[in-house]
XYZ file of C-alpha atoms in Angstrom:
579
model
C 7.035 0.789 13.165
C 6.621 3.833 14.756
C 9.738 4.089 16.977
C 12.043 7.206 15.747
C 9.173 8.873 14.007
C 10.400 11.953 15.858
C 13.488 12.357 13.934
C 11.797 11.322 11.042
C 8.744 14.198 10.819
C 9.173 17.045 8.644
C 8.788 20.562 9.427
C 5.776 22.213 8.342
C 4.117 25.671 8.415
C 0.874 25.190 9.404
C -1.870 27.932 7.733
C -4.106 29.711 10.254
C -8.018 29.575 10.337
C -10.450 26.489 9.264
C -13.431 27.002 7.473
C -16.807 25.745 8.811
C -17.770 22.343 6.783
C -20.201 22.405 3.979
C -22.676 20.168 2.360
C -21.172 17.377 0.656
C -21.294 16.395 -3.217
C -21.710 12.952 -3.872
C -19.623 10.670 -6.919
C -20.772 8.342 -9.222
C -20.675 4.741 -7.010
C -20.855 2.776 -10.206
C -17.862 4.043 -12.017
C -15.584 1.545 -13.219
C -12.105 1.422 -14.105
C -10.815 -1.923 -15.656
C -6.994 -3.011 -16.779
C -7.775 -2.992 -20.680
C -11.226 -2.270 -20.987
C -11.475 1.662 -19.586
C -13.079 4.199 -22.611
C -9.659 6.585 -22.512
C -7.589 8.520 -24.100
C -4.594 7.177 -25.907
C -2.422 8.268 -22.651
C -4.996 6.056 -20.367
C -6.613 9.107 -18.985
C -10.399 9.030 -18.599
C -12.218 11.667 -21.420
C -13.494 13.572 -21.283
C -12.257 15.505 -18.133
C -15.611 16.423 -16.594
C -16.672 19.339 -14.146
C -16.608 18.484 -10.617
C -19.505 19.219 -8.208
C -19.567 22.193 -6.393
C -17.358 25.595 -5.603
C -13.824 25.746 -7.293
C -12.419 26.937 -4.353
C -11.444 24.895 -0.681
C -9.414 25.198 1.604
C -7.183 21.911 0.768
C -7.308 20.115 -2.069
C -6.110 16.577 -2.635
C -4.532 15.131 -6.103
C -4.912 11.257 -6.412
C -8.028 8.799 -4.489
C -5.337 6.542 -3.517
C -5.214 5.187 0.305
C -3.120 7.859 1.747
C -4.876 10.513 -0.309
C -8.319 9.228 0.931
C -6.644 8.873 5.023
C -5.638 12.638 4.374
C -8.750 13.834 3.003
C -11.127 11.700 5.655
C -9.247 12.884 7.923
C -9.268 16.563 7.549
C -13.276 16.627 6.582
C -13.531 15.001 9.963
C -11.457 18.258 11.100
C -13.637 20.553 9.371
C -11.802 21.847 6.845
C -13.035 22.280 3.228
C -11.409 19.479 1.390
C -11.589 18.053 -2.387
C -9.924 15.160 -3.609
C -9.366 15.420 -7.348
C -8.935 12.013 -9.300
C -7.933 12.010 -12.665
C -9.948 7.956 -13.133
C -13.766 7.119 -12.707
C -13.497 5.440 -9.713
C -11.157 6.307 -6.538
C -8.687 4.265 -4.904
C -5.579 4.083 -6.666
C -3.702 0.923 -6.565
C -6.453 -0.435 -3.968
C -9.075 -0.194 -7.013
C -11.054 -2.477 -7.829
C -13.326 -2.740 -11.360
C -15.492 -5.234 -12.788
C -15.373 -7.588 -15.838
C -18.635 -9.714 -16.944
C -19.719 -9.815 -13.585
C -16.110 -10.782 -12.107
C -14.963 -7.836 -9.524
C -11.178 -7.936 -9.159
C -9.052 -5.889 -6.720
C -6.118 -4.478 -8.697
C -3.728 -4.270 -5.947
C -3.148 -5.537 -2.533
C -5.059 -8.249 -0.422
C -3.338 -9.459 2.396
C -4.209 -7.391 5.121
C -4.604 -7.678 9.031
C -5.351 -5.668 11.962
C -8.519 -3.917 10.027
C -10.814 -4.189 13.107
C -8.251 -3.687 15.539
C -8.890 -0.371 17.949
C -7.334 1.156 20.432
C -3.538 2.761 20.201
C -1.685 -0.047 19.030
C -4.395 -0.429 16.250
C -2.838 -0.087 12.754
C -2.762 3.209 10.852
C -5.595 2.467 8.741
C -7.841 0.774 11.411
C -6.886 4.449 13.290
C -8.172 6.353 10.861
C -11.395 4.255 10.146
C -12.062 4.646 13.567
C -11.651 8.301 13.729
C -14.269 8.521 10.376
C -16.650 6.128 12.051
C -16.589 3.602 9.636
C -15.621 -0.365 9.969
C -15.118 -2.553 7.422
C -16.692 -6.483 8.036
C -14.105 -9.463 6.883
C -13.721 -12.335 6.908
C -10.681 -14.018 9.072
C -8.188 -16.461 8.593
C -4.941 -18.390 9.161
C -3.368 -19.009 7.023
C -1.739 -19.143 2.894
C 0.181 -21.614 0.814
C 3.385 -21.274 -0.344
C 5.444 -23.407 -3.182
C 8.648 -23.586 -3.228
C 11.851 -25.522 -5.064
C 12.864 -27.633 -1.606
C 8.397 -27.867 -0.754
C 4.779 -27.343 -0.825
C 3.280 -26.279 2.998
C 0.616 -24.461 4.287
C 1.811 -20.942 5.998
C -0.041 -20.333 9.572
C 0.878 -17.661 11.073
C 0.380 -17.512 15.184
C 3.110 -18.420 18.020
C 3.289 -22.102 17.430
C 1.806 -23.112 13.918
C 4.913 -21.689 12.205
C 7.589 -23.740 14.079
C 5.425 -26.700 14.069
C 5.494 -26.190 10.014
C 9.129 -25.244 10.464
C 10.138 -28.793 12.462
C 7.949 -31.022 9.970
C 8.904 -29.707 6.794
C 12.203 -28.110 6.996
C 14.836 -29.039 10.239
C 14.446 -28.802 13.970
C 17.533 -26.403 13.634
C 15.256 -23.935 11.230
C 11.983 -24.014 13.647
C 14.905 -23.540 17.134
C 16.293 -20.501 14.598
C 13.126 -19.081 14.026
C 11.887 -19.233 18.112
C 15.296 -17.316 19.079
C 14.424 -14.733 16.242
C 10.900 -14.473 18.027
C 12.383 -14.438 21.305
C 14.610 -11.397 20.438
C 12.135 -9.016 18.534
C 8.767 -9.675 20.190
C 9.873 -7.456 23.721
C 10.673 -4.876 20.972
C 7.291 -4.796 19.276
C 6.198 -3.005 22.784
C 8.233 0.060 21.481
C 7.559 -0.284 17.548
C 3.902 0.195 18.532
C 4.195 2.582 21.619
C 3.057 5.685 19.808
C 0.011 5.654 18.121
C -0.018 6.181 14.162
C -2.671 8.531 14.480
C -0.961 10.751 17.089
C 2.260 11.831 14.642
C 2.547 14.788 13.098
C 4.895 16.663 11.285
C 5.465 19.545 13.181
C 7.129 20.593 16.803
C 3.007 19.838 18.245
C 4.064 15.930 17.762
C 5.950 16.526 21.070
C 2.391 17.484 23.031
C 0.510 15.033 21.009
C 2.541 11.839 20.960
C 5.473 12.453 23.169
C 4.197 14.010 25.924
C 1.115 12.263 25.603
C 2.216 8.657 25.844
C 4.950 9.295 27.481
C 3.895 7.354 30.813
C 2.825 4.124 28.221
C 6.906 4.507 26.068
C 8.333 4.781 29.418
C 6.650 1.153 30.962
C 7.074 -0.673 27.469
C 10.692 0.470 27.819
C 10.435 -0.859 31.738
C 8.960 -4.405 30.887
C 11.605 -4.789 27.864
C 13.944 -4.417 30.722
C 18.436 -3.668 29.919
C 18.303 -6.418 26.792
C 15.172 -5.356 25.181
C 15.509 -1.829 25.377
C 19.213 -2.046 24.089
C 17.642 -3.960 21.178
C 14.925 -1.144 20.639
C 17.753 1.329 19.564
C 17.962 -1.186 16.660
C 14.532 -0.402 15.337
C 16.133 2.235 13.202
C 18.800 0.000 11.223
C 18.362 -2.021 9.024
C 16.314 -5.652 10.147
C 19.140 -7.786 8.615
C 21.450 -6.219 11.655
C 19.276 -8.033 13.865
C 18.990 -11.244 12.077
C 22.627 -11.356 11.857
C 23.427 -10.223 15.413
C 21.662 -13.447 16.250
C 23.733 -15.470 14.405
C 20.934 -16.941 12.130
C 22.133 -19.331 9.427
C 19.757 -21.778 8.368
C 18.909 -20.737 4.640
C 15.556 -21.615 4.378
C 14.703 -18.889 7.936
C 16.844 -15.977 6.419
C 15.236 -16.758 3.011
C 11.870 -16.313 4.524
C 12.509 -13.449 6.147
C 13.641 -11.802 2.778
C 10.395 -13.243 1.795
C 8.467 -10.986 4.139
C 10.513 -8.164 4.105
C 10.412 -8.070 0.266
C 6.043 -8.398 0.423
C 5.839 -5.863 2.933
C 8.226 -3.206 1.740
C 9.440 -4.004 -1.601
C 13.177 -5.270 -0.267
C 15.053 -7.740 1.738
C 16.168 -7.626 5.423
C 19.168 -5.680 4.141
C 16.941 -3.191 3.424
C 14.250 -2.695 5.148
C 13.717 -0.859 8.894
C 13.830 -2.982 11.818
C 10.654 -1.389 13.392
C 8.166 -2.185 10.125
C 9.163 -6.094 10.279
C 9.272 -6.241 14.489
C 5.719 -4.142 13.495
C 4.616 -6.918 11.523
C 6.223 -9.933 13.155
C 4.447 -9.026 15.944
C 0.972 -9.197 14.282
C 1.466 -12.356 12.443
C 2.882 -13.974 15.149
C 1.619 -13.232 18.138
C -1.259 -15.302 20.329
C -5.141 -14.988 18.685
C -3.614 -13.523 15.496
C -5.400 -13.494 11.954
C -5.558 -12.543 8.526
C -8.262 -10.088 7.327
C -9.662 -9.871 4.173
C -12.514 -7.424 3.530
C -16.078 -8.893 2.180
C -16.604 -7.108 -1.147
C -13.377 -7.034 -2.277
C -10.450 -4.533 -1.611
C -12.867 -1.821 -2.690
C -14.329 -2.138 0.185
C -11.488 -0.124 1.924
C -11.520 2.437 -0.646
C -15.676 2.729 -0.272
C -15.293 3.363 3.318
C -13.061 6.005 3.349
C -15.557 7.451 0.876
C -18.454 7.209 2.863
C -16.191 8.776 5.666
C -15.221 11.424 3.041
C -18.740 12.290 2.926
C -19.826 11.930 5.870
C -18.333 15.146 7.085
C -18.520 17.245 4.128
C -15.525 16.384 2.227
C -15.902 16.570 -1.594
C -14.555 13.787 -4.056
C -13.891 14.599 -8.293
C -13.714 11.794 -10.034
C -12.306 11.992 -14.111
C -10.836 15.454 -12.748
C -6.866 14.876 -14.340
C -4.722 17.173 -12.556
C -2.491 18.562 -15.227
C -0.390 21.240 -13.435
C -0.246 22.412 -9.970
C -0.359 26.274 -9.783
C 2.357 28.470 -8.372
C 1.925 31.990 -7.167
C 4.703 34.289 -5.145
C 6.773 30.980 -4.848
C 3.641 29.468 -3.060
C 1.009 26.100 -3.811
C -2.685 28.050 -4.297
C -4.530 25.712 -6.460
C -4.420 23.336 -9.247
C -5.157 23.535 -12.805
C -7.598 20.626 -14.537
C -6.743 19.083 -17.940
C -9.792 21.154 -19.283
C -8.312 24.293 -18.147
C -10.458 24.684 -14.943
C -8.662 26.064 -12.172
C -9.419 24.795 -8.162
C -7.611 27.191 -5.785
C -6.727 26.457 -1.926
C -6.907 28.643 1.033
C -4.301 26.412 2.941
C -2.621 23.599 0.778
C -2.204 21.500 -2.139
C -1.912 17.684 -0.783
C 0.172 15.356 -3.582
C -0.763 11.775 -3.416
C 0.905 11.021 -6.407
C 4.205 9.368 -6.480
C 7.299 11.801 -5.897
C 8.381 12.109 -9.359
C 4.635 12.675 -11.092
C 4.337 15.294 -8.508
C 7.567 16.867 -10.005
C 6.235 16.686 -13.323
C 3.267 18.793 -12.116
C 5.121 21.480 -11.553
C 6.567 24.569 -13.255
C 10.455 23.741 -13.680
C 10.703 26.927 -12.582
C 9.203 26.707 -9.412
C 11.438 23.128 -8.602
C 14.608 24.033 -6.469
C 17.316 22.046 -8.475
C 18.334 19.907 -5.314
C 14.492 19.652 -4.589
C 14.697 18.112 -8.260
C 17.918 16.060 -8.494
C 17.405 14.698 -5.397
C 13.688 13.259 -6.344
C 14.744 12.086 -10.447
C 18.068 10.399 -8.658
C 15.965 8.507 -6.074
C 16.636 4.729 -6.990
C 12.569 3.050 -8.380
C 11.409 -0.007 -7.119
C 10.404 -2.287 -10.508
C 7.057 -2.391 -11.698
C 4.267 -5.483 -12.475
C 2.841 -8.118 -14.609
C -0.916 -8.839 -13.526
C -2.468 -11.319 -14.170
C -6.945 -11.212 -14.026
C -8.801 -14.409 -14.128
C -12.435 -15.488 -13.981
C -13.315 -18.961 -14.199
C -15.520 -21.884 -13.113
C -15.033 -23.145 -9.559
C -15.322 -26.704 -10.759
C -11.849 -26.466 -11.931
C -10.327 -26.215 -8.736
C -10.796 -27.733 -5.205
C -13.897 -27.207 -3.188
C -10.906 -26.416 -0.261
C -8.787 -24.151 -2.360
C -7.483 -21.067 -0.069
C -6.984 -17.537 -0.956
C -3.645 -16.929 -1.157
C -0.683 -18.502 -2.617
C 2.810 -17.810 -2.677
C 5.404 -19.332 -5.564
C 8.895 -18.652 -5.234
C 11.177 -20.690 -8.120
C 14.458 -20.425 -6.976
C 16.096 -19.362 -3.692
C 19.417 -18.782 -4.990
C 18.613 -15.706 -7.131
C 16.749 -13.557 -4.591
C 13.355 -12.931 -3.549
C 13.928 -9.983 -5.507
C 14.930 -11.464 -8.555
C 13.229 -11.278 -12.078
C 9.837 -13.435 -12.330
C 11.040 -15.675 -9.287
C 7.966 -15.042 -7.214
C 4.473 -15.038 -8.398
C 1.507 -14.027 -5.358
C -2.252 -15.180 -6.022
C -5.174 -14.662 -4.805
C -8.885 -15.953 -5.074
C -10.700 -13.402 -2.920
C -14.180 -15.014 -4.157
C -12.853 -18.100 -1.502
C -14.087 -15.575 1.248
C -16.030 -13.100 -0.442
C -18.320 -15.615 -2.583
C -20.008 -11.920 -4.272
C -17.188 -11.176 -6.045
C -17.845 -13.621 -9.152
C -21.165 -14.924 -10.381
C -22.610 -17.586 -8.706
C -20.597 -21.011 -9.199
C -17.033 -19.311 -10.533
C -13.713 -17.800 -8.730
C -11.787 -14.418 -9.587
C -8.117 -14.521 -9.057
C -5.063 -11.845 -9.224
C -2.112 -13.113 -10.148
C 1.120 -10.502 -10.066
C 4.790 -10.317 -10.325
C 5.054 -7.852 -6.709
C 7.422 -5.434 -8.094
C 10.162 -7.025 -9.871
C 8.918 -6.597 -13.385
C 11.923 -4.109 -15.405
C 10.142 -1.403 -16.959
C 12.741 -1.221 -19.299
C 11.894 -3.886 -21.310
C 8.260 -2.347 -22.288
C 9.634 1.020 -22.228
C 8.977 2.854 -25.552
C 6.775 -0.254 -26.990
C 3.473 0.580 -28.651
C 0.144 -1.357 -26.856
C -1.103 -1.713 -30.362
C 2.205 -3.701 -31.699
C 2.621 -7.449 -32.357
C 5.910 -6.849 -30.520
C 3.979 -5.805 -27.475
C 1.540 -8.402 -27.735
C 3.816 -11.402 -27.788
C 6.463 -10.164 -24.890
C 2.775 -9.618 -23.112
C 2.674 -13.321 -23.666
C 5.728 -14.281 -22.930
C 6.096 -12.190 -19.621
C 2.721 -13.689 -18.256
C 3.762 -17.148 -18.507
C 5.825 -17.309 -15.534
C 2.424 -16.646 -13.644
C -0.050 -18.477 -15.754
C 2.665 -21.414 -14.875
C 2.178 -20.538 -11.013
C -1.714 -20.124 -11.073
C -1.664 -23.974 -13.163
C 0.667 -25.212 -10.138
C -1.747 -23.500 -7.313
C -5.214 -24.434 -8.377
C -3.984 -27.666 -9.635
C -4.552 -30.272 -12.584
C -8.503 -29.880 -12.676
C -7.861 -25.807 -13.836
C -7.484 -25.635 -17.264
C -6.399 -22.090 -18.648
C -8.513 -21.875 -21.996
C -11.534 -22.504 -19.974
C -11.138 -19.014 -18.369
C -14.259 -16.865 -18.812
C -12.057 -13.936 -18.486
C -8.483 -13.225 -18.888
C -6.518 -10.137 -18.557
C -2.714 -9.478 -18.660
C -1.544 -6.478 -17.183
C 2.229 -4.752 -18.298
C 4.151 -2.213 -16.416
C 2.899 -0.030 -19.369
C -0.882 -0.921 -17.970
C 0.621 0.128 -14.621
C 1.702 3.579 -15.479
C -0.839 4.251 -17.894
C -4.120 3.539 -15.487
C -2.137 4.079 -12.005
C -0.169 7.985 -13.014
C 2.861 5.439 -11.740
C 5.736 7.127 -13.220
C 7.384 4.037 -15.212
C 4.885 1.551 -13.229
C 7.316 2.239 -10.272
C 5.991 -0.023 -7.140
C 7.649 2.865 -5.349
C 10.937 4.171 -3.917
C 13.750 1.790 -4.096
C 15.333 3.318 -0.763
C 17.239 0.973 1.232
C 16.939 1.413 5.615
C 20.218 2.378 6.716
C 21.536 4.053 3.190
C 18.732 6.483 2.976
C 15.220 7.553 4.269
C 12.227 8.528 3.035
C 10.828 12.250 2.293
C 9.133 13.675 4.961
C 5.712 15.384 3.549
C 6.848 19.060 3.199
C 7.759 20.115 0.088
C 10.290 22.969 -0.505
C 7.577 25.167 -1.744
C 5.153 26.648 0.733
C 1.733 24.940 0.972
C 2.807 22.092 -0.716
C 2.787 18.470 0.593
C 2.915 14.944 -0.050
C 1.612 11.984 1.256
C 1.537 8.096 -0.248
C 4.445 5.923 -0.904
C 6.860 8.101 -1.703
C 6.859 9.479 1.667
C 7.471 8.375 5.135
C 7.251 5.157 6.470
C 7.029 4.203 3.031
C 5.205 1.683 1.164
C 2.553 -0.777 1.901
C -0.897 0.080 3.268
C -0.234 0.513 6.655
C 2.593 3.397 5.718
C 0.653 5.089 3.522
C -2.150 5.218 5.589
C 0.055 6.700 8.376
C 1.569 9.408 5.836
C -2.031 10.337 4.890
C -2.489 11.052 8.667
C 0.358 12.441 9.250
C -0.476 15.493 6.682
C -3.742 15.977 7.713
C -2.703 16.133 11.549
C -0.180 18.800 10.702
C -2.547 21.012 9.015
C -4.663 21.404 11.813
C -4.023 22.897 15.209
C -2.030 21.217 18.275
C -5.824 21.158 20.023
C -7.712 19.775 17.232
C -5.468 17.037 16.951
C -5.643 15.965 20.825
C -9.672 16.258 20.610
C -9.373 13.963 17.883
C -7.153 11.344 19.637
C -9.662 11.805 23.112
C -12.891 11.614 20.660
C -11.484 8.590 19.155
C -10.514 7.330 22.747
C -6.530 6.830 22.075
């Protein structure tokens, strides 16, 4: 994932002294924020807009709680700096929210993760920064998921073997032989995907002293052990992962369907699209010897709560129902940020954008915007949005040995990417038995991306027009949910149920149009680096590079905070944190 992050890194100007850390301000741990049920104003915004704790002054100040916002802001408290994140909701964490319904606690956005307790350099970006803030998240572990489709039903295990065993039985001999050769061809390559450690990039000419230079003897033996073939295919890691697929002269349908599959969960499009060195990246974890699945006990806000306590921990300040409503430019240059009720927050060093590239254009004066800067960001092809889906229910309506996740996918032929074809689900409370009350199950049901916003676009939440294409939208995943849990689940016996719209999306996310993120296809375009064209402003998050998913955004989050910092305080870092 990381191979060719050299060419990739922005240039930044990097401000001069640090401040001395202070004492930290604490935020509300029982703030909520819920799909439909959130006190706000008609725009979805918390009200009213209350004063944050402590000076209105610091020396970088973060807009948005979200993963890479929270990486960022960890990450430069742990530096020292002076840093507040401002979030315009009641409870951090972005899309990796979670909020709490009659006693049900539902995560609001992703839950399939792995490599949270890994350490060391190869470790993930996330686990890297975790580690750095001294904080560890306990999960449970697992195997496996199931997936539905038109030709089957199977259970998914990921490791070495299980797959093609699953392959052989259920599909052909020819698709499990397909899949080994694929394995065969991008596992020597994973060696160079994760040669440099996430937490080592930054976005300045220092990445040469503390990435290249510094595992430069570990790139050059991955390289060696690769040997001609593998090292040949490492150039590939840059292209997009289809090149690969078809250089090997893949054909079975249901193997290059299922790695459109993957491509499409982790990155929001198919092989065609997607760079070589995120699914080698994440081939490698998922199939490699001793492998699991992660998922953390208490819910996904358990990630988010960590990187708060980390936050804390070294003096960083956190704002929550502090709405951003304009970011403040002075002599062409980022100093601060106005709140919704007028208070202003300036910055010694930088403003940090977490939000998504085109809300952070809308926080500007159109003044300040370069028009490439501008047409460049509004011309930037959107990923869809969502349908969610929120259940709570009685856990006598499904099996005592019903798994977390489940994957439906309705028809092949129309694309992984297609309109309501695939429907994800997941019943956390499988692992994480705290999530629901005693005796009952939550489960998230979601459409990952694919949703048009057009179709809600302009529609009033209070309408009867809204209300039934709510209904009609959600069927496709009630229908999935009724297939997964099977006959015993009964949907009117559902404690609590909660349908979520692309215009639930935008309005409770900032996600302009409910945008999963840039549409921007490996090979036809690349992601932003995290300089902005106006001094002392940044970015970080999805829109950004490597992209989207956790892992990415995690990185970008790192990546900022590294490259506000000096060349040595990044390489005490990496020795404190023993990579």
């Amino acid at each position: 994932m990381l191979l060719g992050i050299l060419s990739n890194c922005a240039t930044f100007h990097r401000p001069h002294s640090s401040s001395p850390p202070r004492a930290l301000s604490g935020s509300s741990a029982n703030a909520v924020l819920s799909q439909e049920t959130n006190k706000s104003s008609a725009d979805g915004s918390p009200k009213p807009t209350v004063a944050f704790p402590g000076k209105r002054e610091a020396d970088v100040v973060v807009i948005g709680s979200g993963i890479g916002g929270l990486c960022c802001a960890g990450l430069l408290a742990r530096y020292g700096q002076d840093v507040l994140v401002l979030e315009s909701h009641d409870r951090p964490g972005g899309a990796a929210h979670s909020f709490d319904v009659k006693g049900f606690n539902f995560d609001s956005g992703p839950s399939l993760f792995s490599g949270l307790q890994s350490r060391g350099p190869q470790a993930n970006p996330l686990a890297q920064v975790l580690d750095a803030l001294d904080e560890s998240i306990p999960c449970a572990k697992y195997d496996s998921w199931m997936v539905y489709m038109p030709e089957a039903e199977f259970l998914s295990r990921i490791g070495p073997q299980e797959f093609l065993k699953d392959l052989e039985k259920l599909v052909s001999r020819d698709a499990a032989m397909e899949w080994q050769k694929l394995l065969d061809a991008i596992l020597p390559m994973s060696a160079a995907a994760m040669a440099l450690p996430p937490l080592s990039i930054r976005g300045d000419l220092g990445v040469i002293i503390t990435s290249a230079a510094r595992y430069a003897p570990s790139l050059l033996k991955s390289f060696t052990e690769m040997g001609p073939q593998g090292a040949l295919g490492a150039t590939r890691l840059l292209q997009p992962f289809s090149n690969i697929v078809d250089s090997l002269g893949l054909k079975n349908p249901f193997v290059r369907n299922w790695v459109d599959l993957l491509a499409f969960l982790l990155a929001g499009v198919k092989s065609n699209g997607i760079l070589s060195a995120e699914m080698v990246y994440m081939l490698a974890e998922w199939y490699k010897p001793g492998c699991c699945l992660e998922y953390p006990l208490h819910g996904t806000g358990a990630i988010v709560d960590a990187l708060v306590r980390g936050l804390q921990k070294y003096g960083g300040r956190l704002a929550l129902r502090s709405h951003v409503e304009k970011i403040v430019i002075e002599n062409g240059r980022a100093v601060g940020v106005q709140l919704r009720n007028g208070q202003v927050v300036r910055v010694k060093k930088a403003v940090v954008s977490n939000a998504s590239m085109w809300d952070t254009i809308d926080l500007l004066p159109k003044e300040a915007v370069p028009k490439a800067y501008q047409d460049r960001t509004m011309s930037t092809p959107q990923c869809e949005s969502f349908m969610h889906l929120h259940l709570g229910f009685d856990a006598e309506l499904v099996p005592e040995n019903l798994g977390i996740h489940h994957i439906v996918v309705n028809d092949w032929s129309g694309g992984v990417d297609a309109d309501q074809n695939v429907v994800l689900i997941s019943v956390p409370s499988v692992l994480s038995p705290d999530l629901a009350p005693p005796g009952k199950h939550v489960l998230h049901a979601y459409t990952p991306g694919t949703e048009p916003f057009g179709l809600w676009d302009g529609l009033d939440r209070r309408s009867d027009e809204y209300k039934k294409l709510k209904a009609e939208r959600s069927e496709v995943m009630w229908r999935a949910v009724e297939r997964a849990l099977g006959p015993g689940f009964k949907r009117e016996k559902c404690e609590v149920q909660l349908v979520g719209t692309p215009l639930t999306h935008q309005r409770f996310l900032r996600r302009y149009r409910g945008t999963y993120g840039p549409a921007i296809v490996a090979g036809k375009g690349t992601f932003p680096g995290h300089a902005s064209p106006i001094p002392q402003l940044y970015c970080c998050g999805d829109s950004t590079f490597p992209g989207i998913g956790v892992p990415a955004v995690a990185a970008s989050g790192a990546i900022v905070a590294n490259s506000l910092v000096s060349v040595s305080q990044h390489s005490q870092l990496l020795d404190a944190v023993g990579i």
